[in-house]
Amino acid sequence: MKIHHIGYLVKKLPRAAEAFEALGYVRLGDVTADGYRKVDILFLEKDGYVIELVSPNAPDSVVAGLIKTYKNAPYHICYLCGDLEKESECLVSAGYFQIDAPMPAPALEGRRVCFLIHPQMGMVELLEEAR
Ligand code: NI
């Protein structure tokens, strides 16, 4: 699996985006609201690295708890995979725990993603390849 992006939790997305831009990051598209997870998302790129800014947009957002712990910080690495079910099963058999069922990601053309957690590694995201 190849790395697709690094997920970066931020409290205030617009101001965080400006701060990244000041360091030379370039926006990839616009801010997208993900209604499934209740987060706002913006992708930025610098030197071939893609960063996904993620900010909760409702009190019951999936990252509402995480942002209290992490504040502004990277919190997951997303891997691109050909077969989402197969790769997630493979990780589960290797000791990962699957947090959610595969769901469409509005910020990624509706391609499905799922999240897993590893006791020593923290959170990873799997993203299915574009068809
Ligand atoms: Ni992500």
mmCIF file of N, CA, C and O in Angstrom, residues 50-96:
data_model
loop_
_atom_site.group_PDB
_atom_site.id
_atom_site.type_symbol
_atom_site.label_atom_id
_atom_site.label_comp_id
_atom_site.label_asym_id
_atom_site.label_seq_id
_atom_site.Cartn_x
_atom_site.Cartn_y
_atom_site.Cartn_z
ATOM 1 N N VAL A 50 1.227 15.084 0.896
ATOM 2 C CA VAL A 50 -0.158 15.551 0.959
ATOM 3 C C VAL A 50 -0.635 15.490 2.408
ATOM 4 O O VAL A 50 -0.531 14.456 3.072
ATOM 5 N N ILE A 51 -1.113 16.644 2.881
ATOM 6 C CA ILE A 51 -1.624 16.767 4.248
ATOM 7 C C ILE A 51 -3.125 17.015 4.171
ATOM 8 O O ILE A 51 -3.583 17.818 3.372
ATOM 9 N N GLU A 52 -3.872 16.299 4.998
ATOM 10 C CA GLU A 52 -5.317 16.488 5.068
ATOM 11 C C GLU A 52 -5.640 17.203 6.376
ATOM 12 O O GLU A 52 -5.462 16.639 7.455
ATOM 13 N N LEU A 53 -6.093 18.446 6.274
ATOM 14 C CA LEU A 53 -6.522 19.141 7.487
ATOM 15 C C LEU A 53 -7.940 18.690 7.814
ATOM 16 O O LEU A 53 -8.814 18.686 6.948
ATOM 17 N N VAL A 54 -8.161 18.308 9.052
ATOM 18 C CA VAL A 54 -9.457 17.802 9.507
ATOM 19 C C VAL A 54 -9.875 18.601 10.729
ATOM 20 O O VAL A 54 -9.115 18.706 11.693
ATOM 21 N N SER A 55 -11.083 19.167 10.670
ATOM 22 C CA SER A 55 -11.568 19.971 11.780
ATOM 23 C C SER A 55 -13.026 19.605 12.082
ATOM 24 O O SER A 55 -13.830 19.491 11.158
ATOM 25 N N PRO A 56 -13.380 19.389 13.350
ATOM 26 C CA PRO A 56 -14.773 19.046 13.657
ATOM 27 C C PRO A 56 -15.707 20.205 13.322
ATOM 28 O O PRO A 56 -15.365 21.356 13.562
ATOM 29 N N ASN A 57 -16.895 19.907 12.749
ATOM 30 C CA ASN A 57 -17.851 20.983 12.461
ATOM 31 C C ASN A 57 -19.166 20.806 13.207
ATOM 32 O O ASN A 57 -20.159 21.461 12.917
ATOM 33 N N ALA A 58 -19.167 19.886 14.188
ATOM 34 C CA ALA A 58 -20.346 19.683 15.040
ATOM 35 C C ALA A 58 -19.870 19.068 16.351
ATOM 36 O O ALA A 58 -18.832 18.396 16.382
ATOM 37 N N PRO A 59 -20.638 19.277 17.437
ATOM 38 C CA PRO A 59 -20.209 18.741 18.745
ATOM 39 C C PRO A 59 -20.086 17.214 18.752
ATOM 40 O O PRO A 59 -19.279 16.665 19.488
ATOM 41 N N ASP A 60 -20.891 16.522 17.897
ATOM 42 C CA ASP A 60 -20.830 15.058 17.863
ATOM 43 C C ASP A 60 -20.000 14.552 16.679
ATOM 44 O O ASP A 60 -20.200 13.443 16.192
ATOM 45 N N SER A 61 -19.052 15.372 16.233
ATOM 46 C CA SER A 61 -18.125 14.951 15.184
ATOM 47 C C SER A 61 -17.322 13.734 15.634
ATOM 48 O O SER A 61 -17.060 13.565 16.830
ATOM 49 N N VAL A 62 -16.917 12.893 14.657
ATOM 50 C CA VAL A 62 -16.094 11.729 15.011
ATOM 51 C C VAL A 62 -14.751 12.122 15.633
ATOM 52 O O VAL A 62 -14.130 11.302 16.306
ATOM 53 N N VAL A 63 -14.293 13.348 15.395
ATOM 54 C CA VAL A 63 -13.013 13.768 15.970
ATOM 55 C C VAL A 63 -13.165 14.719 17.159
ATOM 56 O O VAL A 63 -12.189 15.280 17.646
ATOM 57 N N ALA A 64 -14.407 14.874 17.649
ATOM 58 C CA ALA A 64 -14.649 15.792 18.776
ATOM 59 C C ALA A 64 -13.818 15.383 19.997
ATOM 60 O O ALA A 64 -13.262 16.231 20.697
ATOM 61 N N GLY A 65 -13.737 14.079 20.247
ATOM 62 C CA GLY A 65 -12.950 13.594 21.387
ATOM 63 C C GLY A 65 -11.451 13.707 21.127
ATOM 64 O O GLY A 65 -10.689 14.112 22.000
ATOM 65 N N LEU A 66 -11.062 13.359 19.894
ATOM 66 C CA LEU A 66 -9.639 13.362 19.536
ATOM 67 C C LEU A 66 -9.018 14.747 19.653
ATOM 68 O O LEU A 66 -7.885 14.895 20.091
ATOM 69 N N ILE A 67 -9.795 15.772 19.263
ATOM 70 C CA ILE A 67 -9.199 17.108 19.236
ATOM 71 C C ILE A 67 -8.917 17.609 20.662
ATOM 72 O O ILE A 67 -7.997 18.386 20.878
ATOM 73 N N LYS A 68 -9.685 17.102 21.628
ATOM 74 C CA LYS A 68 -9.422 17.471 23.028
ATOM 75 C C LYS A 68 -8.092 16.878 23.485
ATOM 76 O O LYS A 68 -7.361 17.483 24.265
ATOM 77 N N THR A 69 -7.777 15.673 22.996
ATOM 78 C CA THR A 69 -6.535 15.003 23.384
ATOM 79 C C THR A 69 -5.340 15.545 22.608
ATOM 80 O O THR A 69 -4.309 15.874 23.172
ATOM 81 N N TYR A 70 -5.508 15.618 21.273
ATOM 82 C CA TYR A 70 -4.366 15.926 20.409
ATOM 83 C C TYR A 70 -4.171 17.423 20.163
ATOM 84 O O TYR A 70 -3.087 17.832 19.813
ATOM 85 N N LYS A 71 -5.223 18.221 20.265
ATOM 86 C CA LYS A 71 -5.234 19.626 19.843
ATOM 87 C C LYS A 71 -4.855 19.691 18.354
ATOM 88 O O LYS A 71 -5.465 18.984 17.579
ATOM 89 N N ASN A 72 -3.864 20.484 17.975
ATOM 90 C CA ASN A 72 -3.474 20.560 16.563
ATOM 91 C C ASN A 72 -2.299 19.621 16.329
ATOM 92 O O ASN A 72 -1.192 19.912 16.772
ATOM 93 N N ALA A 73 -2.542 18.510 15.621
ATOM 94 C CA ALA A 73 -1.483 17.514 15.476
ATOM 95 C C ALA A 73 -1.834 16.493 14.404
ATOM 96 O O ALA A 73 -3.001 16.220 14.154
ATOM 97 N N PRO A 74 -0.795 15.894 13.796
ATOM 98 C CA PRO A 74 -1.060 14.773 12.891
ATOM 99 C C PRO A 74 -1.615 13.596 13.680
ATOM 100 O O PRO A 74 -1.196 13.383 14.831
ATOM 101 N N TYR A 75 -2.560 12.859 13.101
ATOM 102 C CA TYR A 75 -3.151 11.755 13.883
ATOM 103 C C TYR A 75 -3.430 10.493 13.085
ATOM 104 O O TYR A 75 -3.773 9.475 13.675
ATOM 105 N N HIS A 76 -3.327 10.529 11.755
ATOM 106 C CA HIS A 76 -3.407 9.269 11.027
ATOM 107 C C HIS A 76 -2.621 9.342 9.726
ATOM 108 O O HIS A 76 -2.393 10.418 9.192
ATOM 109 N N ILE A 77 -2.198 8.150 9.267
ATOM 110 C CA ILE A 77 -1.601 8.027 7.937
ATOM 111 C C ILE A 77 -2.588 7.232 7.099
ATOM 112 O O ILE A 77 -3.119 6.216 7.558
ATOM 113 N N CYS A 78 -2.880 7.732 5.897
ATOM 114 C CA CYS A 78 -3.829 7.062 5.010
ATOM 115 C C CYS A 78 -3.095 6.323 3.907
ATOM 116 O O CYS A 78 -2.204 6.887 3.266
ATOM 117 N N TYR A 79 -3.474 5.066 3.705
ATOM 118 C CA TYR A 79 -2.859 4.226 2.683
ATOM 119 C C TYR A 79 -3.863 3.916 1.581
ATOM 120 O O TYR A 79 -5.033 3.617 1.850
ATOM 121 N N LEU A 80 -3.366 3.979 0.362
ATOM 122 C CA LEU A 80 -4.181 3.686 -0.812
ATOM 123 C C LEU A 80 -4.154 2.184 -1.064
ATOM 124 O O LEU A 80 -3.080 1.569 -1.044
ATOM 125 N N CYS A 81 -5.333 1.592 -1.290
ATOM 126 C CA CYS A 81 -5.326 0.147 -1.545
ATOM 127 C C CYS A 81 -6.284 -0.226 -2.671
ATOM 128 O O CYS A 81 -7.304 0.427 -2.896
ATOM 129 N N GLY A 82 -5.920 -1.277 -3.381
ATOM 130 C CA GLY A 82 -6.710 -1.752 -4.513
ATOM 131 C C GLY A 82 -8.006 -2.394 -4.057
ATOM 132 O O GLY A 82 -9.058 -2.185 -4.656
ATOM 133 N N ASP A 83 -7.930 -3.171 -3.003
ATOM 134 C CA ASP A 83 -9.108 -3.882 -2.496
ATOM 135 C C ASP A 83 -9.282 -3.566 -1.009
ATOM 136 O O ASP A 83 -8.568 -4.105 -0.162
ATOM 137 N N LEU A 84 -10.215 -2.680 -0.731
ATOM 138 C CA LEU A 84 -10.401 -2.175 0.643
ATOM 139 C C LEU A 84 -10.735 -3.296 1.630
ATOM 140 O O LEU A 84 -10.155 -3.363 2.717
ATOM 141 N N GLU A 85 -11.671 -4.182 1.241
ATOM 142 C CA GLU A 85 -12.073 -5.271 2.143
ATOM 143 C C GLU A 85 -10.895 -6.204 2.434
ATOM 144 O O GLU A 85 -10.643 -6.579 3.578
ATOM 145 N N LYS A 86 -10.174 -6.537 1.369
ATOM 146 C CA LYS A 86 -9.061 -7.484 1.518
ATOM 147 C C LYS A 86 -7.965 -6.901 2.420
ATOM 148 O O LYS A 86 -7.465 -7.574 3.329
ATOM 149 N N GLU A 87 -7.611 -5.648 2.192
ATOM 150 C CA GLU A 87 -6.542 -5.033 2.988
ATOM 151 C C GLU A 87 -6.960 -4.836 4.438
ATOM 152 O O GLU A 87 -6.152 -5.007 5.343
ATOM 153 N N SER A 88 -8.227 -4.457 4.666
ATOM 154 C CA SER A 88 -8.657 -4.266 6.054
ATOM 155 C C SER A 88 -8.686 -5.605 6.792
ATOM 156 O O SER A 88 -8.267 -5.689 7.939
ATOM 157 N N GLU A 89 -9.133 -6.663 6.107
ATOM 158 C CA GLU A 89 -9.110 -8.008 6.727
ATOM 159 C C GLU A 89 -7.685 -8.417 7.075
ATOM 160 O O GLU A 89 -7.420 -8.982 8.134
ATOM 161 N N CYS A 90 -6.777 -8.114 6.165
ATOM 162 C CA CYS A 90 -5.364 -8.446 6.360
ATOM 163 C C CYS A 90 -4.812 -7.736 7.603
ATOM 164 O O CYS A 90 -4.121 -8.336 8.420
ATOM 165 N N LEU A 91 -5.167 -6.449 7.761
ATOM 166 C CA LEU A 91 -4.692 -5.696 8.925
ATOM 167 C C LEU A 91 -5.350 -6.196 10.212
ATOM 168 O O LEU A 91 -4.700 -6.281 11.252
ATOM 169 N N VAL A 92 -6.633 -6.545 10.139
ATOM 170 C CA VAL A 92 -7.328 -7.068 11.329
ATOM 171 C C VAL A 92 -6.653 -8.361 11.796
ATOM 172 O O VAL A 92 -6.420 -8.553 12.986
ATOM 173 N N SER A 93 -6.290 -9.213 10.833
ATOM 174 C CA SER A 93 -5.629 -10.473 11.221
ATOM 175 C C SER A 93 -4.212 -10.211 11.743
ATOM 176 O O SER A 93 -3.628 -11.053 12.410
ATOM 177 N N ALA A 94 -3.676 -9.024 11.471
ATOM 178 C CA ALA A 94 -2.347 -8.664 11.974
ATOM 179 C C ALA A 94 -2.417 -7.889 13.289
ATOM 180 O O ALA A 94 -1.408 -7.369 13.761
ATOM 181 N N GLY A 95 -3.629 -7.790 13.874
ATOM 182 C CA GLY A 95 -3.747 -7.173 15.191
ATOM 183 C C GLY A 95 -4.368 -5.790 15.219
ATOM 184 O O GLY A 95 -4.468 -5.182 16.284
ATOM 185 N N TYR A 96 -4.783 -5.292 14.065
ATOM 186 C CA TYR A 96 -5.479 -4.000 14.035
ATOM 187 C C TYR A 96 -6.949 -4.202 14.398
ATOM 188 O O TYR A 96 -7.509 -5.280 14.170
#
